[in-house]
PDB file of C-alpha atoms in Angstrom:
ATOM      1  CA  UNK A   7      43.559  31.452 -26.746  1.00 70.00           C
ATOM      2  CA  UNK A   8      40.313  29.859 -28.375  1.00 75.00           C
ATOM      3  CA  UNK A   9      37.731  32.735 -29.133  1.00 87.00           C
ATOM      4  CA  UNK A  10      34.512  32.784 -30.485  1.00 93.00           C
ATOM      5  CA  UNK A  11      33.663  36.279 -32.207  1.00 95.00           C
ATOM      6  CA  UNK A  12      29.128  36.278 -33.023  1.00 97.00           C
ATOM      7  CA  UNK A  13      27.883  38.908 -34.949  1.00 96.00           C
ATOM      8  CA  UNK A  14      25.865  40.924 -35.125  1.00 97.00           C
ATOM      9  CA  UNK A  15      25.356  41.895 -31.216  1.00 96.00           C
ATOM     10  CA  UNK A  16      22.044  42.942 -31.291  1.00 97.00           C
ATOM     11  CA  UNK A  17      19.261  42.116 -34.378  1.00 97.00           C
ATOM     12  CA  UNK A  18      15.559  44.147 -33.889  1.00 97.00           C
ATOM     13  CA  UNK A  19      13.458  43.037 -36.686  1.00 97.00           C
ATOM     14  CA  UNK A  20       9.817  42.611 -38.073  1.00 97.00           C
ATOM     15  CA  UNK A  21       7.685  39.317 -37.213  1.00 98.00           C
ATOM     16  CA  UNK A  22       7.805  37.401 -40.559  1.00 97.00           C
ATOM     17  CA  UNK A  23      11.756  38.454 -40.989  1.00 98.00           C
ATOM     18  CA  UNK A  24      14.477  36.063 -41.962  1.00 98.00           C
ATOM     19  CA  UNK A  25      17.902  36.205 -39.868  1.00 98.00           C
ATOM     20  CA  UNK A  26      21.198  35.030 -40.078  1.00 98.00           C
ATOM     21  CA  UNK A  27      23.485  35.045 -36.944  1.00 98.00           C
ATOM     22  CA  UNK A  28      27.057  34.094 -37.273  1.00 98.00           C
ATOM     23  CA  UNK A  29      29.824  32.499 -35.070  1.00 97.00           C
ATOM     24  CA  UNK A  30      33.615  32.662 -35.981  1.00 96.00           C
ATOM     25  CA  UNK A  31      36.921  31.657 -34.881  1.00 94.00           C
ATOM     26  CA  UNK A  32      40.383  31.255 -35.790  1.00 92.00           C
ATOM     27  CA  UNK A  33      40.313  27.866 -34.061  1.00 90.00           C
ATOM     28  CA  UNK A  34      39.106  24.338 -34.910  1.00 90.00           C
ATOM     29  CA  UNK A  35      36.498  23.188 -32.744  1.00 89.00           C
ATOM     30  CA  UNK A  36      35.767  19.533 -32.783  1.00 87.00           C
ATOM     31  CA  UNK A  37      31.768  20.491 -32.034  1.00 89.00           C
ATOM     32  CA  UNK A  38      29.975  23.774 -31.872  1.00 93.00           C
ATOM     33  CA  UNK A  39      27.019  23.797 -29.875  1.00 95.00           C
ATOM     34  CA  UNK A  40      24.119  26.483 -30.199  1.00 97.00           C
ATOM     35  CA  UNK A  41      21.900  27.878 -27.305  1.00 97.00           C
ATOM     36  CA  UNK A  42      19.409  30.213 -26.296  1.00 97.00           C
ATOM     37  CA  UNK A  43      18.384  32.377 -23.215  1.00 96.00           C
ATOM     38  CA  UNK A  44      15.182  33.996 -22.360  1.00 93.00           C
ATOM     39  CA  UNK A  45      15.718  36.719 -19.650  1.00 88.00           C
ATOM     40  CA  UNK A  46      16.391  35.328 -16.355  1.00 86.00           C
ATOM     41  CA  UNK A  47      16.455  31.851 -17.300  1.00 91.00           C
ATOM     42  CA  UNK A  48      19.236  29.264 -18.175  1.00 94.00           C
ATOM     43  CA  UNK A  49      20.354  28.660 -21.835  1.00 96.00           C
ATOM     44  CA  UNK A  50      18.527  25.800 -23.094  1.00 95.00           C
ATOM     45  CA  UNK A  51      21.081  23.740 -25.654  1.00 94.00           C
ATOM     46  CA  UNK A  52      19.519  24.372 -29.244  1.00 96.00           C
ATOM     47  CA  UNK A  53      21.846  21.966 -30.939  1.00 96.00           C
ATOM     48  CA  UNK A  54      25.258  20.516 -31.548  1.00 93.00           C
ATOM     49  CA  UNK A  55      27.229  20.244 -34.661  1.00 94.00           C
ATOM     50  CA  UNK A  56      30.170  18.304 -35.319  1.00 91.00           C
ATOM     51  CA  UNK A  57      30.867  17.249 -38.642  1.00 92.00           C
ATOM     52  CA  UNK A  58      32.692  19.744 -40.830  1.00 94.00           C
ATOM     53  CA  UNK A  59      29.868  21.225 -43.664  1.00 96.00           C
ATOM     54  CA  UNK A  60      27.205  19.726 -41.101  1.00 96.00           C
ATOM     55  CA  UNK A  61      23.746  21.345 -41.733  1.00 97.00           C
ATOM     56  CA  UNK A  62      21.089  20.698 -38.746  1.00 97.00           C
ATOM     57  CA  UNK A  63      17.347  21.830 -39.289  1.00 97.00           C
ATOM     58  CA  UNK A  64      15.234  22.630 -35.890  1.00 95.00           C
ATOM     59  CA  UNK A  65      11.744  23.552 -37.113  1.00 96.00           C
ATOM     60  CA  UNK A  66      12.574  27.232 -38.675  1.00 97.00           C
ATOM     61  CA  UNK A  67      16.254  26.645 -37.292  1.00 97.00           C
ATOM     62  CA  UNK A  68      18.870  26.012 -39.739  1.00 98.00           C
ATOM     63  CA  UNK A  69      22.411  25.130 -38.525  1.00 98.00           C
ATOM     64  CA  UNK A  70      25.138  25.490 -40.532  1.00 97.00           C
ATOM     65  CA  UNK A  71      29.111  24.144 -39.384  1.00 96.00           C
ATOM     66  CA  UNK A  72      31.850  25.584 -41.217  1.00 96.00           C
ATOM     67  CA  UNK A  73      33.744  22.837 -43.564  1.00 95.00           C
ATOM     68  CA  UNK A  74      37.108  23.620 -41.936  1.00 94.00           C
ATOM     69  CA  UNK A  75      34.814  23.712 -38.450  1.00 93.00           C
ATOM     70  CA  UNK A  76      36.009  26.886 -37.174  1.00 94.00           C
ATOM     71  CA  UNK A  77      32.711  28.816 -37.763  1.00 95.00           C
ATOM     72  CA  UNK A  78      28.707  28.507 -37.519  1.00 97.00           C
ATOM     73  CA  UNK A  79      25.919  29.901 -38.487  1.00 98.00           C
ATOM     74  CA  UNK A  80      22.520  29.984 -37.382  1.00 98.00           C
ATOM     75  CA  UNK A  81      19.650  31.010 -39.716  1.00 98.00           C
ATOM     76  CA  UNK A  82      16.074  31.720 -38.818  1.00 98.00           C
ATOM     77  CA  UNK A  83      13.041  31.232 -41.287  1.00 98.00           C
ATOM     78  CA  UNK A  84       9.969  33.632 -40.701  1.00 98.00           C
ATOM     79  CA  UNK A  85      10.942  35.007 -37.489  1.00 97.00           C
ATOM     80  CA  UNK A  86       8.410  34.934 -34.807  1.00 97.00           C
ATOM     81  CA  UNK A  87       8.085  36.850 -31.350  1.00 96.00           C
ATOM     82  CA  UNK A  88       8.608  33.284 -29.222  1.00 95.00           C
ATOM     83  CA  UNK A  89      12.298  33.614 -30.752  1.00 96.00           C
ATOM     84  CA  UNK A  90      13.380  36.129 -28.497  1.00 96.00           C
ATOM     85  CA  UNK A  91      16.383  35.500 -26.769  1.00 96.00           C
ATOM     86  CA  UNK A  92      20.379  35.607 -26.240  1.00 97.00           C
ATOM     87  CA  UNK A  93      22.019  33.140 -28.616  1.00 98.00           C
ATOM     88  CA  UNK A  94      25.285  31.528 -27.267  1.00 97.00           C
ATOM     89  CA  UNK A  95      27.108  29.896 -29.679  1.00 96.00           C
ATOM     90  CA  UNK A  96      29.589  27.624 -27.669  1.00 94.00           C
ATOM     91  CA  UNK A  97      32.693  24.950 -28.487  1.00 91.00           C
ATOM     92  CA  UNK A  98      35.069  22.750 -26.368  1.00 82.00           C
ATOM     93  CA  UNK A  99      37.694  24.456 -25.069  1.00 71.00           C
ATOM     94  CA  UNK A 100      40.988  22.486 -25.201  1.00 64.00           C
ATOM     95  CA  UNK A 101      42.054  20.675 -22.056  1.00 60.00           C
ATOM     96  CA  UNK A 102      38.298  19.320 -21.383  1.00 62.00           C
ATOM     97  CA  UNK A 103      35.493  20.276 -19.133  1.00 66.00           C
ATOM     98  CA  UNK A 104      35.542  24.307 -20.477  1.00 80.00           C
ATOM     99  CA  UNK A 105      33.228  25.527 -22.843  1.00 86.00           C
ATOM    100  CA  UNK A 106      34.117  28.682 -24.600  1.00 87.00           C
ATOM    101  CA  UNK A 107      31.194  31.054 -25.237  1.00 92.00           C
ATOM    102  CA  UNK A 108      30.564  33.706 -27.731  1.00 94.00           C
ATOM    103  CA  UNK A 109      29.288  36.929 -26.886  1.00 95.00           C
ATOM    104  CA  UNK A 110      25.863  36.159 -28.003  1.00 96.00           C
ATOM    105  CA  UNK A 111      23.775  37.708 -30.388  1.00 97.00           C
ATOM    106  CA  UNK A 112      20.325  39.810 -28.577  1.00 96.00           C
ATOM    107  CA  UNK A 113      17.575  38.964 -30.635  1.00 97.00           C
ATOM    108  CA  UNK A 114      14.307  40.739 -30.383  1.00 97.00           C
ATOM    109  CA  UNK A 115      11.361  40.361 -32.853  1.00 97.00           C
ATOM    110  CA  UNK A 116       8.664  42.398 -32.980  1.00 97.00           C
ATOM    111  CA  UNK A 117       4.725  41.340 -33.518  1.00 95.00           C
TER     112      UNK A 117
ATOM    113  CA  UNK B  22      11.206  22.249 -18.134  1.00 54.00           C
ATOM    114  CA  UNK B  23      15.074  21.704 -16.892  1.00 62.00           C
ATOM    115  CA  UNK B  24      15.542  18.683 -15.561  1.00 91.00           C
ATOM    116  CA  UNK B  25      18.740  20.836 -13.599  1.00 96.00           C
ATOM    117  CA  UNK B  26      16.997  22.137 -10.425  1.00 97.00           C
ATOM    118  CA  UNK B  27      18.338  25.417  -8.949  1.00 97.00           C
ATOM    119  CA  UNK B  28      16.857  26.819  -5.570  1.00 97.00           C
ATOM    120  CA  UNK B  29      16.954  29.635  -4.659  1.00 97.00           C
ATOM    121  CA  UNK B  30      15.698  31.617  -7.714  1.00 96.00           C
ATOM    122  CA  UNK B  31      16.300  34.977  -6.231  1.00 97.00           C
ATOM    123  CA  UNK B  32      18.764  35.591  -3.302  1.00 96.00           C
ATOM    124  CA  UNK B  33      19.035  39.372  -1.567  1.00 96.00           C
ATOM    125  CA  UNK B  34      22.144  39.184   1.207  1.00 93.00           C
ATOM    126  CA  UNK B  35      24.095  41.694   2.881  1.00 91.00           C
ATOM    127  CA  UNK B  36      27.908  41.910   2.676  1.00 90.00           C
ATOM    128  CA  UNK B  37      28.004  40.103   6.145  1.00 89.00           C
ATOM    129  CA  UNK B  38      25.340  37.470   5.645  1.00 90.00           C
ATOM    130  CA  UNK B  39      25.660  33.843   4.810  1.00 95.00           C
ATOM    131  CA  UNK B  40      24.023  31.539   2.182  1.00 96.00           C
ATOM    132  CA  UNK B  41      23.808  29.089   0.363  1.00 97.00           C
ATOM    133  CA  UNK B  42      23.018  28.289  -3.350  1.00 98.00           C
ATOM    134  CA  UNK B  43      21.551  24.581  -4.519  1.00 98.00           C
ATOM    135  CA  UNK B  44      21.712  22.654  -7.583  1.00 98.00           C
ATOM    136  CA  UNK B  45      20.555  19.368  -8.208  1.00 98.00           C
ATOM    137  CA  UNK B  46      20.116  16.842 -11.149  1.00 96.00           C
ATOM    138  CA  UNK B  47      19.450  13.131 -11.458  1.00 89.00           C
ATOM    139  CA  UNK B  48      20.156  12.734 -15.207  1.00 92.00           C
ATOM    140  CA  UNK B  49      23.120  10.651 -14.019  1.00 91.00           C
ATOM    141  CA  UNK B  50      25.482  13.391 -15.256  1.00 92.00           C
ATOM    142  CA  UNK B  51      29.075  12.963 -13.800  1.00 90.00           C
ATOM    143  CA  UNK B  52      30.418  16.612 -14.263  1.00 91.00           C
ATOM    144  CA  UNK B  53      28.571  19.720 -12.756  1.00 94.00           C
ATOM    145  CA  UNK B  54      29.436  23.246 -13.155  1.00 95.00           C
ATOM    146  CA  UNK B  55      29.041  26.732 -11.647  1.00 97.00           C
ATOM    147  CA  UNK B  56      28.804  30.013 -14.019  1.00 96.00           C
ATOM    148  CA  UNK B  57      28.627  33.255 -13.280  1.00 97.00           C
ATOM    149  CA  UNK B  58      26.282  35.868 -15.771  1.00 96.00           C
ATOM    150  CA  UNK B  59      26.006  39.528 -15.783  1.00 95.00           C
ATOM    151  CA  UNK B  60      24.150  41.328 -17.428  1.00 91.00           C
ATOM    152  CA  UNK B  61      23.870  41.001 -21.257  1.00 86.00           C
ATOM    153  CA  UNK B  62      27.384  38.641 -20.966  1.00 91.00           C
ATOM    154  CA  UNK B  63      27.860  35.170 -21.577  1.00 93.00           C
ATOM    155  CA  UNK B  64      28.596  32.836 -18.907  1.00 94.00           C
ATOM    156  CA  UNK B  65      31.826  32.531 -16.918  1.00 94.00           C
ATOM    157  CA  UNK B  66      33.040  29.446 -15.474  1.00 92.00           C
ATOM    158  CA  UNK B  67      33.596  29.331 -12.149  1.00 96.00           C
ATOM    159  CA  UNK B  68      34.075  25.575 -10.990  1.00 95.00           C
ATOM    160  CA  UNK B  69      33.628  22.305 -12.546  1.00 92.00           C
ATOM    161  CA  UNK B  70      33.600  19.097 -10.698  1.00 93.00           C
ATOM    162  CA  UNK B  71      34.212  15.752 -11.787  1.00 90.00           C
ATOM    163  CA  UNK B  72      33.063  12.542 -10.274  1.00 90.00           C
ATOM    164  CA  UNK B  73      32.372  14.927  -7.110  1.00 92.00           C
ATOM    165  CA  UNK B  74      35.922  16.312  -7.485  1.00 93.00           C
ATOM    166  CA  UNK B  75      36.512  19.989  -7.678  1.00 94.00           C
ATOM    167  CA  UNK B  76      38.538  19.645 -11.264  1.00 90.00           C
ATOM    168  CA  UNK B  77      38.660  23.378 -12.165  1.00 88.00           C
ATOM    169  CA  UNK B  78      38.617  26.456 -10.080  1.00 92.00           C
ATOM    170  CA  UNK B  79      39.100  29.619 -12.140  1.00 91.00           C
ATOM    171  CA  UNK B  80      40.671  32.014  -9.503  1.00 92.00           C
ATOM    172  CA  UNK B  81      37.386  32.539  -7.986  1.00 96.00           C
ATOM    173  CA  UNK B  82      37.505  34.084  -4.966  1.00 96.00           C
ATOM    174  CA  UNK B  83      37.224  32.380  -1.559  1.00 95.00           C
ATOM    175  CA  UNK B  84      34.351  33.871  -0.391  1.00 96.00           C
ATOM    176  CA  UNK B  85      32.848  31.825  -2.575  1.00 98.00           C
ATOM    177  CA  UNK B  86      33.145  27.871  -1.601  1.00 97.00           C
ATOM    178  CA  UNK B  87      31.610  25.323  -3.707  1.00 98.00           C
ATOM    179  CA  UNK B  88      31.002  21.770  -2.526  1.00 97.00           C
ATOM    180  CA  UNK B  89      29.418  18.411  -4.030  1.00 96.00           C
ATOM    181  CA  UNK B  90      28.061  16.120  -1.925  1.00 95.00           C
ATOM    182  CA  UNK B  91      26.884  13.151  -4.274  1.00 93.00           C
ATOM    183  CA  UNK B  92      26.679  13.105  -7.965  1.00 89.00           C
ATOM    184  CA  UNK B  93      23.610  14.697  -8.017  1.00 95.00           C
ATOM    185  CA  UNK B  94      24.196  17.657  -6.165  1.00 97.00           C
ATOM    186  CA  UNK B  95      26.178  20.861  -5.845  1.00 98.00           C
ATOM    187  CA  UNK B  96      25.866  24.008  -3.611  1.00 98.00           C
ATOM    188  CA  UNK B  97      27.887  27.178  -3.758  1.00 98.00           C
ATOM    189  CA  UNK B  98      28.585  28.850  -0.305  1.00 98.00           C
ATOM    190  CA  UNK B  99      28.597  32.556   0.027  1.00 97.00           C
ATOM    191  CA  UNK B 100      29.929  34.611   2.452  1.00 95.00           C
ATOM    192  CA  UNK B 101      31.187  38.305   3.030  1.00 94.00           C
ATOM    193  CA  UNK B 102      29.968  38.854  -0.615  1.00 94.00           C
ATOM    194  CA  UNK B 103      30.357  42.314  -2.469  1.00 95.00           C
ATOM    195  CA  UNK B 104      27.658  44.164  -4.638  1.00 95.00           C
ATOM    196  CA  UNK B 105      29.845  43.885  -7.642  1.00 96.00           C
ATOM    197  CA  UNK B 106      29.192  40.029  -7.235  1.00 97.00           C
ATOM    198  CA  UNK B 107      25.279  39.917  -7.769  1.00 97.00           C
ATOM    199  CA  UNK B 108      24.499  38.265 -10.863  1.00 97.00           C
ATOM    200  CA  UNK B 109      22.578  34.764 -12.444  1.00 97.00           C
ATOM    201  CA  UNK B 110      24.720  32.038 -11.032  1.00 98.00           C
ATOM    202  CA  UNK B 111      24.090  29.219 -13.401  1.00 97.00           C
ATOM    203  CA  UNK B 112      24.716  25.650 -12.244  1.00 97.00           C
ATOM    204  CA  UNK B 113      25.459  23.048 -15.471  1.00 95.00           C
ATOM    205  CA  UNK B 114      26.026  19.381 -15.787  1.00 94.00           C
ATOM    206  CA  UNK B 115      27.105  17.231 -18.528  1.00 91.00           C
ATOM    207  CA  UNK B 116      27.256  13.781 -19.232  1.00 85.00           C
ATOM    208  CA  UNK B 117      30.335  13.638 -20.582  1.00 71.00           C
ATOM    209  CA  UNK B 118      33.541  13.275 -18.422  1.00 62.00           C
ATOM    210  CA  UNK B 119      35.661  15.178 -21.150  1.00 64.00           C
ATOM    211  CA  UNK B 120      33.574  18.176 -21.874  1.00 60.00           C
ATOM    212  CA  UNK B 121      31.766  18.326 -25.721  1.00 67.00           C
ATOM    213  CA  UNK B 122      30.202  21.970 -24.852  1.00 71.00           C
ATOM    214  CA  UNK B 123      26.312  19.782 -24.438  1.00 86.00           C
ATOM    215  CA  UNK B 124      25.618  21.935 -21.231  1.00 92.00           C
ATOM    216  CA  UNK B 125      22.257  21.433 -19.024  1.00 94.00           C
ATOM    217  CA  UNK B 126      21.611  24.130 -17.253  1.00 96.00           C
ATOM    218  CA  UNK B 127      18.805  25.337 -14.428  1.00 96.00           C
ATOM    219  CA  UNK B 128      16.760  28.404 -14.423  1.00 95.00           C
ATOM    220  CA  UNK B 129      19.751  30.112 -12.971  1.00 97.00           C
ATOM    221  CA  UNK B 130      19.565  32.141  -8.981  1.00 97.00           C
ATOM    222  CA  UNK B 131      19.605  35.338  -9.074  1.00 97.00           C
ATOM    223  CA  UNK B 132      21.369  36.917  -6.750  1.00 97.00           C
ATOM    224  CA  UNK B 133      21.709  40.351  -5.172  1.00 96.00           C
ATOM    225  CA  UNK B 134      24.032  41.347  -3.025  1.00 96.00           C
ATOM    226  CA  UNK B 135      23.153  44.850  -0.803  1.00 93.00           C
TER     227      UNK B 135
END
C-alpha cells in the first residue's frame, strides 16, 4: 500500500519565520504534487514535481523532489499570515485515476 | 477563483430528506471526482468517472448515488443520510485520463446532516 507520511502535523510560528514541511514514502511516485487549503475551501494545486532532484520555486515557495522520488519537501521563505492553510502533499496512486494524500501539515502564522 | 463550480456551498438535511449536490466544469477535463473531508483529514475518494463512466467506486455506500450527465457535469444524490456523514464533499476533475495527482477542485459543499 502506497503511503505518504508529512511531518510535522501542525507548525505555529512568528510572521517573518522560515519553514520546512516534509513528505515521505517508501514508494516511488512518478510525480508529487503539492496543495493547499484555506478553511472551508477546496485545495488549490500549488505545484507538481516530477523529475527526481527537481527543485520548483513559487514566489517564497521552494519545492524540493527527492532524487530517488519517494519524498518532498516544501520550504517557505519569510513566512507571512496569507500562508495559512492545510498542505496536502499528493502522488499517483498505482492503477490510475487515485491520488494518494498525505495527512497534511496545519500551518498557522502569526502577525 | 476555481474554474470547478460546486453548488450548494452549505447543505442542512434530515436523515429522511433528499438532495442533491452539483459540480460543474468546462475546462474540457475528461475525469471528475467526488471526495469526502472531515475535519482536519485529507480527502477521501469516493467516485471517479471517466469519459462520463463511473470508473471507481470505493465501497461508498448507496445512499449515496453519483451520476454524470455530460462531461462537464456531475451531481451526487443523497438520501436517508446519517449525521456521521456531514462533511466538505469536494468534487475534482483532471485532464488527464490516467490520473498524474493535478487535481482541480471547487470550493467544496458543506454539508450537514441533522
Amino acid at each position: 500500500t502506497q503511503l505518504l507520511e508529512q511531518s510535522p502535523q501542525f507548525l505555529s510560528i512568528q510572521e517573518g519565520e522560515n519553514l520546512t514541511v516534509y513528505c515521505n514514502s517508501s514508494s516511488v511516485f512518478s510525480s508529487l504534487q503539492w496543495y493547499r487549503q484555506e478553511p472551508g475551501e477546496g485545495p488549490v494545486l500549488l505545484v507538481t514535481v516530477v523529475t527526481g532532484g527537481e527543485v520548483k520555486k513559487l514566489k517564497r515557495l521552494t519545492f524540493q523532489f527527492g532524487d530517488a522520488r519517494k519524498d518532498s519537501s516544501l520550504h517557505i521563505t519569510a513566512a507571512q499570515p496569507g500562508d495559512t492553510g492545510l498542505y496536502l502533499c499528493a502522488g499517483d496512486g498505482t492503477g490510475g485515476f487515485k491520488t494518494i494524500f498525505g495527512a497534511g501539515t496545519r500551518l498557522f502564522v502569526k502577525a | 477563483d476555481t474554474e470547478v463550480t460546486q453548488t450548494p456551498k452549505h447543505l442542512v438535511m434530515g436523515m429522511t430528506n433528499k438532495k442533491s449536490l452539483k459540480c460543474e466544469q468546462h475546462m474540457g477535463h475528461r475525469a471528475m471526482y467526488w471526495y469526502k473531508q472531515k475535519a482536519k483529514k485529507p480527502p477521501e475518494l469516493m467516485f471517479v468517472y471517466s469519459y462520463e463512466k463511473l470508473s471507481i467506486n470505493e465501497s461508498v455506500p448507496s445512499r449515496f448515488s453519483p451520476e454524470c450527465p455530460n462531461s462537464s457535469l456531475l451531481n451526487l444524490h443523497l438520501h436517508a443520510l446519517q449525521p456521521e456523514d456531514s462533511a466538505l464533499y469536494l468534487c475534482a476533475s483532471s485532464p488527464a485520463l490516467l490520473n498524474t495527482g493535478e487535481l482541480f477542485f471547487g470550493e467544496g459543499s458543506r454539508l450537514t446532516v441533522l
